[in-house]
């Protein structure tokens, strides 16, 4: 009896693996590939040739097409830390604008309340009480604090410490 049940379970698990593509020999092996060590890996492209930027020494990035294939004339390099600082400064300048933050908060409120209503939670009824009394059911208290008392300044301050 136990052996038959085990065989049925194993057959069902095999069918599930086949249906999901887990047994596909051409499926990428995410577990065997190492993750990139740096966040910029594979996300930077050369302005001259459009090729991918890659490692050029320990702390530098350069165009792979110029370095390995000699088809690009862009032989300039950039330090990882300099690039990281440029990206973080651009994000701070563009994403921390109060008008954009207000737009995000209003859209987040609408979407979060819709999800709460779809989940059938009783608190969603309080959130839909009316436009003048709409209360957001925040998933975390930090969001409510950030939204109500100038959180973008504190976030920009903490982002500088990254």
PDB file of C-alpha atoms in Angstrom:
ATOM      1  CA  UNK A   1       0.000   0.000   0.000  1.00  0.00           C
ATOM      2  CA  UNK A   2       2.734   2.488   0.962  1.00  0.00           C
ATOM      3  CA  UNK A   3       4.834   1.559  -2.066  1.00  0.00           C
ATOM      4  CA  UNK A   4       1.861   2.096  -4.420  1.00  0.00           C
ATOM      5  CA  UNK A   5       1.116   5.479  -2.864  1.00  0.00           C
ATOM      6  CA  UNK A   6       4.766   6.485  -3.156  1.00  0.00           C
ATOM      7  CA  UNK A   7       4.817   5.482  -6.822  1.00  0.00           C
ATOM      8  CA  UNK A   8       1.660   7.508  -7.465  1.00  0.00           C
ATOM      9  CA  UNK A   9       3.156  10.539  -5.723  1.00  0.00           C
ATOM     10  CA  UNK A  10       6.425  10.224  -7.647  1.00  0.00           C
ATOM     11  CA  UNK A  11       4.493   9.873 -10.917  1.00  0.00           C
ATOM     12  CA  UNK A  12       2.491  12.997 -10.119  1.00  0.00           C
ATOM     13  CA  UNK A  13       5.647  14.941  -9.187  1.00  0.00           C
ATOM     14  CA  UNK A  14       7.275  13.828 -12.446  1.00  0.00           C
ATOM     15  CA  UNK A  15       4.248  15.046 -14.408  1.00  0.00           C
ATOM     16  CA  UNK A  16       4.424  18.407 -12.637  1.00  0.00           C
ATOM     17  CA  UNK A  17       8.161  18.720 -13.393  1.00  0.00           C
ATOM     18  CA  UNK A  18       7.536  17.874 -17.050  1.00  0.00           C
ATOM     19  CA  UNK A  19       4.665  20.363 -17.322  1.00  0.00           C
ATOM     20  CA  UNK A  20       6.692  23.174 -15.729  1.00  0.00           C
ATOM     21  CA  UNK A  21       9.734  22.547 -17.908  1.00  0.00           C
ATOM     22  CA  UNK A  22      11.994  21.615 -14.993  1.00  0.00           C
ATOM     23  CA  UNK A  23      13.217  18.533 -16.878  1.00  0.00           C
ATOM     24  CA  UNK A  24      13.984  20.525 -20.040  1.00  0.00           C
ATOM     25  CA  UNK A  25      17.670  20.021 -20.923  1.00  0.00           C
ATOM     26  CA  UNK A  26      17.820  23.486 -22.554  1.00  0.00           C
ATOM     27  CA  UNK A  27      16.538  25.248 -19.439  1.00  0.00           C
ATOM     28  CA  UNK A  28      19.091  27.720 -18.030  1.00  0.00           C
ATOM     29  CA  UNK A  29      20.722  26.592 -14.817  1.00  0.00           C
ATOM     30  CA  UNK A  30      20.350  29.617 -12.578  1.00  0.00           C
ATOM     31  CA  UNK A  31      21.780  27.814  -9.586  1.00  0.00           C
ATOM     32  CA  UNK A  32      25.032  26.863 -11.312  1.00  0.00           C
ATOM     33  CA  UNK A  33      25.783  30.299 -12.764  1.00  0.00           C
ATOM     34  CA  UNK A  34      27.504  32.736 -10.425  1.00  0.00           C
ATOM     35  CA  UNK A  35      25.684  35.969  -9.741  1.00  0.00           C
ATOM     36  CA  UNK A  36      27.337  39.188 -10.879  1.00  0.00           C
ATOM     37  CA  UNK A  37      29.545  40.677  -8.221  1.00  0.00           C
ATOM     38  CA  UNK A  38      28.645  44.293  -9.048  1.00  0.00           C
ATOM     39  CA  UNK A  39      25.241  45.855  -9.643  1.00  0.00           C
ATOM     40  CA  UNK A  40      26.371  47.536 -12.877  1.00  0.00           C
ATOM     41  CA  UNK A  41      27.367  44.239 -14.542  1.00  0.00           C
ATOM     42  CA  UNK A  42      25.604  43.861 -17.888  1.00  0.00           C
ATOM     43  CA  UNK A  43      23.691  47.143 -17.562  1.00  0.00           C
ATOM     44  CA  UNK A  44      26.209  49.580 -19.068  1.00  0.00           C
ATOM     45  CA  UNK A  45      26.640  50.137 -22.783  1.00  0.00           C
ATOM     46  CA  UNK A  46      29.199  52.022 -24.858  1.00  0.00           C
ATOM     47  CA  UNK A  47      28.024  55.308 -26.345  1.00  0.00           C
ATOM     48  CA  UNK A  48      30.149  54.788 -29.481  1.00  0.00           C
ATOM     49  CA  UNK A  49      29.432  51.216 -30.541  1.00  0.00           C
ATOM     50  CA  UNK A  50      26.577  50.103 -28.273  1.00  0.00           C
ATOM     51  CA  UNK A  51      28.617  47.204 -26.898  1.00  0.00           C
ATOM     52  CA  UNK A  52      28.520  46.096 -23.287  1.00  0.00           C
ATOM     53  CA  UNK A  53      30.895  47.615 -20.760  1.00  0.00           C
ATOM     54  CA  UNK A  54      32.880  45.053 -18.815  1.00  0.00           C
ATOM     55  CA  UNK A  55      35.627  44.745 -16.245  1.00  0.00           C
ATOM     56  CA  UNK A  56      38.894  46.401 -17.049  1.00  0.00           C
ATOM     57  CA  UNK A  57      41.012  45.717 -14.024  1.00  0.00           C
ATOM     58  CA  UNK A  58      39.701  45.524 -10.506  1.00  0.00           C
ATOM     59  CA  UNK A  59      37.926  48.881 -10.206  1.00  0.00           C
ATOM     60  CA  UNK A  60      37.424  50.034 -13.794  1.00  0.00           C
ATOM     61  CA  UNK A  61      34.863  49.497 -16.550  1.00  0.00           C
ATOM     62  CA  UNK A  62      35.522  49.822 -20.284  1.00  0.00           C
ATOM     63  CA  UNK A  63      33.915  48.925 -23.618  1.00  0.00           C
ATOM     64  CA  UNK A  64      34.373  45.213 -24.302  1.00  0.00           C
ATOM     65  CA  UNK A  65      34.311  45.872 -28.053  1.00  0.00           C
ATOM     66  CA  UNK A  66      37.266  48.243 -27.746  1.00  0.00           C
ATOM     67  CA  UNK A  67      39.154  46.080 -25.306  1.00  0.00           C
ATOM     68  CA  UNK A  68      38.714  42.605 -26.804  1.00  0.00           C
ATOM     69  CA  UNK A  69      37.566  42.960 -30.404  1.00  0.00           C
ATOM     70  CA  UNK A  70      39.214  46.260 -31.382  1.00  0.00           C
ATOM     71  CA  UNK A  71      36.100  47.351 -33.309  1.00  0.00           C
ATOM     72  CA  UNK A  72      35.354  50.386 -31.131  1.00  0.00           C
ATOM     73  CA  UNK A  73      37.418  53.541 -30.820  1.00  0.00           C
ATOM     74  CA  UNK A  74      36.210  54.344 -27.284  1.00  0.00           C
ATOM     75  CA  UNK A  75      39.193  53.452 -25.100  1.00  0.00           C
ATOM     76  CA  UNK A  76      38.095  55.481 -22.084  1.00  0.00           C
ATOM     77  CA  UNK A  77      37.534  53.765 -18.756  1.00  0.00           C
ATOM     78  CA  UNK A  78      35.523  54.754 -15.697  1.00  0.00           C
ATOM     79  CA  UNK A  79      35.940  53.769 -12.068  1.00  0.00           C
ATOM     80  CA  UNK A  80      33.075  51.780 -10.565  1.00  0.00           C
ATOM     81  CA  UNK A  81      32.770  54.092  -7.565  1.00  0.00           C
ATOM     82  CA  UNK A  82      32.605  57.207  -9.768  1.00  0.00           C
ATOM     83  CA  UNK A  83      29.861  55.606 -11.868  1.00  0.00           C
ATOM     84  CA  UNK A  84      27.972  54.495  -8.767  1.00  0.00           C
ATOM     85  CA  UNK A  85      28.110  58.053  -7.385  1.00  0.00           C
ATOM     86  CA  UNK A  86      26.851  59.486 -10.695  1.00  0.00           C
ATOM     87  CA  UNK A  87      23.917  57.057 -10.784  1.00  0.00           C
ATOM     88  CA  UNK A  88      22.946  57.648  -7.149  1.00  0.00           C
ATOM     89  CA  UNK A  89      23.133  61.432  -7.582  1.00  0.00           C
ATOM     90  CA  UNK A  90      20.919  61.233 -10.675  1.00  0.00           C
ATOM     91  CA  UNK A  91      18.402  59.060  -8.831  1.00  0.00           C
ATOM     92  CA  UNK A  92      18.396  61.431  -5.877  1.00  0.00           C
ATOM     93  CA  UNK A  93      17.876  64.461  -8.108  1.00  0.00           C
ATOM     94  CA  UNK A  94      15.133  62.959 -10.243  1.00  0.00           C
ATOM     95  CA  UNK A  95      13.280  60.555  -7.956  1.00  0.00           C
ATOM     96  CA  UNK A  96      13.144  62.665  -4.818  1.00  0.00           C
ATOM     97  CA  UNK A  97      11.197  65.558  -6.328  1.00  0.00           C
ATOM     98  CA  UNK A  98       8.191  66.311  -4.107  1.00  0.00           C
ATOM     99  CA  UNK A  99       5.777  66.371  -7.069  1.00  0.00           C
ATOM    100  CA  UNK A 100       6.909  62.924  -8.195  1.00  0.00           C
ATOM    101  CA  UNK A 101       6.762  61.623  -4.642  1.00  0.00           C
ATOM    102  CA  UNK A 102       3.216  62.943  -4.243  1.00  0.00           C
ATOM    103  CA  UNK A 103       2.200  61.301  -7.519  1.00  0.00           C
ATOM    104  CA  UNK A 104       3.750  58.012  -6.419  1.00  0.00           C
ATOM    105  CA  UNK A 105       2.000  58.141  -3.047  1.00  0.00           C
ATOM    106  CA  UNK A 106      -1.400  58.821  -4.607  1.00  0.00           C
ATOM    107  CA  UNK A 107      -0.981  56.024  -7.165  1.00  0.00           C
ATOM    108  CA  UNK A 108       0.318  53.681  -4.481  1.00  0.00           C
ATOM    109  CA  UNK A 109      -2.687  54.511  -2.292  1.00  0.00           C
ATOM    110  CA  UNK A 110      -5.155  53.748  -5.070  1.00  0.00           C
ATOM    111  CA  UNK A 111      -3.452  50.488  -6.006  1.00  0.00           C
ATOM    112  CA  UNK A 112      -2.986  49.333  -2.430  1.00  0.00           C
ATOM    113  CA  UNK A 113      -6.622  50.021  -1.579  1.00  0.00           C
ATOM    114  CA  UNK A 114      -7.733  48.164  -4.710  1.00  0.00           C
ATOM    115  CA  UNK A 115      -5.649  45.151  -3.725  1.00  0.00           C
ATOM    116  CA  UNK A 116      -7.063  45.243  -0.214  1.00  0.00           C
ATOM    117  CA  UNK A 117     -10.602  45.351  -1.589  1.00  0.00           C
ATOM    118  CA  UNK A 118      -9.897  42.455  -3.931  1.00  0.00           C
ATOM    119  CA  UNK A 119      -8.539  40.425  -1.039  1.00  0.00           C
ATOM    120  CA  UNK A 120     -11.835  40.970   0.757  1.00  0.00           C
ATOM    121  CA  UNK A 121     -10.287  42.358   3.895  1.00  0.00           C
ATOM    122  CA  UNK A 122     -12.685  44.280   6.106  1.00  0.00           C
ATOM    123  CA  UNK A 123     -10.253  47.188   6.602  1.00  0.00           C
ATOM    124  CA  UNK A 124     -10.564  48.063   2.903  1.00  0.00           C
ATOM    125  CA  UNK A 125     -14.074  49.363   3.560  1.00  0.00           C
ATOM    126  CA  UNK A 126     -12.639  52.025   5.875  1.00  0.00           C
ATOM    127  CA  UNK A 127     -10.151  53.065   3.209  1.00  0.00           C
ATOM    128  CA  UNK A 128     -12.952  53.553   0.693  1.00  0.00           C
ATOM    129  CA  UNK A 129     -15.014  55.721   3.072  1.00  0.00           C
ATOM    130  CA  UNK A 130     -14.755  58.708   0.768  1.00  0.00           C
ATOM    131  CA  UNK A 131     -12.267  60.873  -1.040  1.00  0.00           C
ATOM    132  CA  UNK A 132     -11.997  63.353   1.831  1.00  0.00           C
ATOM    133  CA  UNK A 133     -11.666  60.615   4.475  1.00  0.00           C
ATOM    134  CA  UNK A 134      -9.665  58.105   2.454  1.00  0.00           C
ATOM    135  CA  UNK A 135      -7.220  56.367   4.696  1.00  0.00           C
ATOM    136  CA  UNK A 136      -4.366  54.344   3.334  1.00  0.00           C
ATOM    137  CA  UNK A 137      -3.810  50.953   4.831  1.00  0.00           C
ATOM    138  CA  UNK A 138      -0.024  51.129   4.750  1.00  0.00           C
ATOM    139  CA  UNK A 139       1.884  47.865   4.633  1.00  0.00           C
ATOM    140  CA  UNK A 140       4.577  49.314   6.850  1.00  0.00           C
ATOM    141  CA  UNK A 141       4.525  52.228   9.296  1.00  0.00           C
ATOM    142  CA  UNK A 142       7.648  53.745   7.735  1.00  0.00           C
ATOM    143  CA  UNK A 143       5.741  54.562   4.526  1.00  0.00           C
ATOM    144  CA  UNK A 144       3.085  56.467   6.431  1.00  0.00           C
ATOM    145  CA  UNK A 145       5.722  58.464   8.314  1.00  0.00           C
ATOM    146  CA  UNK A 146       7.653  59.221   5.159  1.00  0.00           C
ATOM    147  CA  UNK A 147       4.541  60.399   3.368  1.00  0.00           C
ATOM    148  CA  UNK A 148       3.280  62.631   6.138  1.00  0.00           C
ATOM    149  CA  UNK A 149       6.401  64.401   7.401  1.00  0.00           C
ATOM    150  CA  UNK A 150       8.894  65.240   4.705  1.00  0.00           C
ATOM    151  CA  UNK A 151      10.284  61.763   4.288  1.00  0.00           C
ATOM    152  CA  UNK A 152      12.043  62.544   1.009  1.00  0.00           C
ATOM    153  CA  UNK A 153      14.613  64.639   2.846  1.00  0.00           C
ATOM    154  CA  UNK A 154      15.435  61.842   5.277  1.00  0.00           C
ATOM    155  CA  UNK A 155      15.599  59.293   2.476  1.00  0.00           C
ATOM    156  CA  UNK A 156      17.982  61.440   0.462  1.00  0.00           C
ATOM    157  CA  UNK A 157      20.097  61.873   3.572  1.00  0.00           C
ATOM    158  CA  UNK A 158      20.219  58.110   4.185  1.00  0.00           C
ATOM    159  CA  UNK A 159      20.904  57.420   0.493  1.00  0.00           C
ATOM    160  CA  UNK A 160      24.035  59.553   0.739  1.00  0.00           C
ATOM    161  CA  UNK A 161      25.385  57.080   3.248  1.00  0.00           C
ATOM    162  CA  UNK A 162      25.156  54.172   0.784  1.00  0.00           C
TER     163      UNK A 162
END
